[in-house]
Amino acid sequence: QGINSLLTVPLFHNDVLRGFLGFDSVKKKHKYTEFESMILNKYSKLLLNFLIRIEQDLELQKQKDKVDLLVKAASIGTWDWDIEHDRVTVNDICANMLGYKESDFHNSAMETCKRIMPPEDIEGEIKALTDVLNKIETNYSRECRLRKKNGEIIWIKSSGKVTEWSNGVAKRFSAASIDITNIKEKEIELNVITKAIDFSPNSIMITDINRKIEYVNPMFTKLTGYSFEEVRGKTASSIRLNLKNEVHFDELKKTIYNKEIWSGEFYNRRKDGSYYWENISLSAVFDKNDSVTHHISISEEITNRKSSALALEKKRIELEDDNIMKVHEIELSQQAAIIALAKITEARDKDTGDHVERVQHLCKALASKLSENEKFKKMINKKYINDIFYASALHDIGKVNIPDSILLKLGKLTEEEFDVMKTHVTLGDTILSEMVKYYPKSNLIVMGREIARFHHEKWDGSGYSDNLKGNEIPLSARIMALVDVYDAVRSKRPYKSIFSHLETCDIIQEGSGSHFDPDVVETFFKIDQQFDAIYNSLSK
């Protein structure tokens, strides 16, 4: 390059070569002096320090820019207090947080406090700052209320420290603030809920997904005898539940995992070993992904209520048993009265007495079989069958008022005498109607009256006394009509001979649809052999 003379020194920083600095001469050769070498060395050091300082300033600015970006991205407000000149400045985020502009803040610390802080909070703020300035506290950290320009109160959290000292005296204080209003409101809300839970009259327990206890309220301790410290991290079953209750968990798990509430009663064990009843409601807590995170149990002790309920149930059963016994006694007395009335009839006519006993068993047999028919299932039950057994004994009770000359006549009755004999159905109805007055709810007596009045009615309406037909005739009377004819036809009378079972069956078949209900006739032929057996066993 045509250089005739050259003097250079290397530029090293932290053992890293940053370049060279030198003098050169192109026109002529030159021998450099010690002074020139000294000047070059000193200048190289100055230049190197200057270059490094520029690089550091550039790096510092770069870092500051990053910090500013992070501060803005995180919505962090910053404020700076020049203590020496008593001036407070804020960044735009801090100003906007309070509804102001950045240029609105260049006042003293006290003026700034009075502008943005509720009066009752200023004293606490001054103390917190003074403690840091006097080195009582190293750092400033505080949650406080601030008043926005529109009067609205917000909560902020600030952290700061003295950033410049001079001979032990604070010169500058810097801090960062974030708006925690939403968090504070949630915290206050949570605190209210916690207080409500703590004062709740119900026992409350929160467990994790593995049923390990994370929280219990004071009522839980009062109910079970276990403190929170004793149960924390343990499962509910290990300290509280009767082992028999574990069988319910699979059932209730299906319910609560379906986002429903499960309720039930448990018989549980206290810390002292005593047992108690409680009504428990259980639910599950789900996260945003619909995964269960916790179980919540709210329970109410119902030991006293349960004891009262059991006592009431016992008393109810006792009263029910008493009522059943009394009703049974009344039924027995009614049955005894019916048998006594039937005996009155029997006393006047010995043949009638045998007839009454057979009729009772025949009616019972026919009614029992009819109960299997779909048409009569709802009408005929065990009580109906029992009632017809006794009520059928009263079918001829009206004959007690028929004159002996007609009732006991050996020959065939005249037309006039038969008209008198037919009145036994209305006479029987009159007698039994008096009993109905005293026992209007007695199915037995009501049925006896129906049978007494209507057992001579015929399916086609040609019977007596009311010329009813078809289903107008009570079912009990339709059953009695067939049974009465069967027994009468087979029985010996002075004016007639005995008919065989088969001959009697022919007569009944012939009367189906005219004299008798066809359904009753059909049922009779399903058990006609039973009729024959009953008749033969009860005939003298």
mmCIF file of C-alpha atoms in Angstrom, residues 14 19 46 468:
data_model
loop_
_atom_site.group_PDB
_atom_site.id
_atom_site.type_symbol
_atom_site.label_atom_id
_atom_site.label_comp_id
_atom_site.label_asym_id
_atom_site.label_seq_id
_atom_site.Cartn_x
_atom_site.Cartn_y
_atom_site.Cartn_z
ATOM 1 C CA ASN A 14 -11.321 -9.244 28.577
ATOM 2 C CA GLY A 19 -9.024 -4.364 16.661
ATOM 3 C CA LEU A 46 -9.463 5.887 26.009
ATOM 4 C CA LEU A 468 -133.255 -56.125 37.262
#
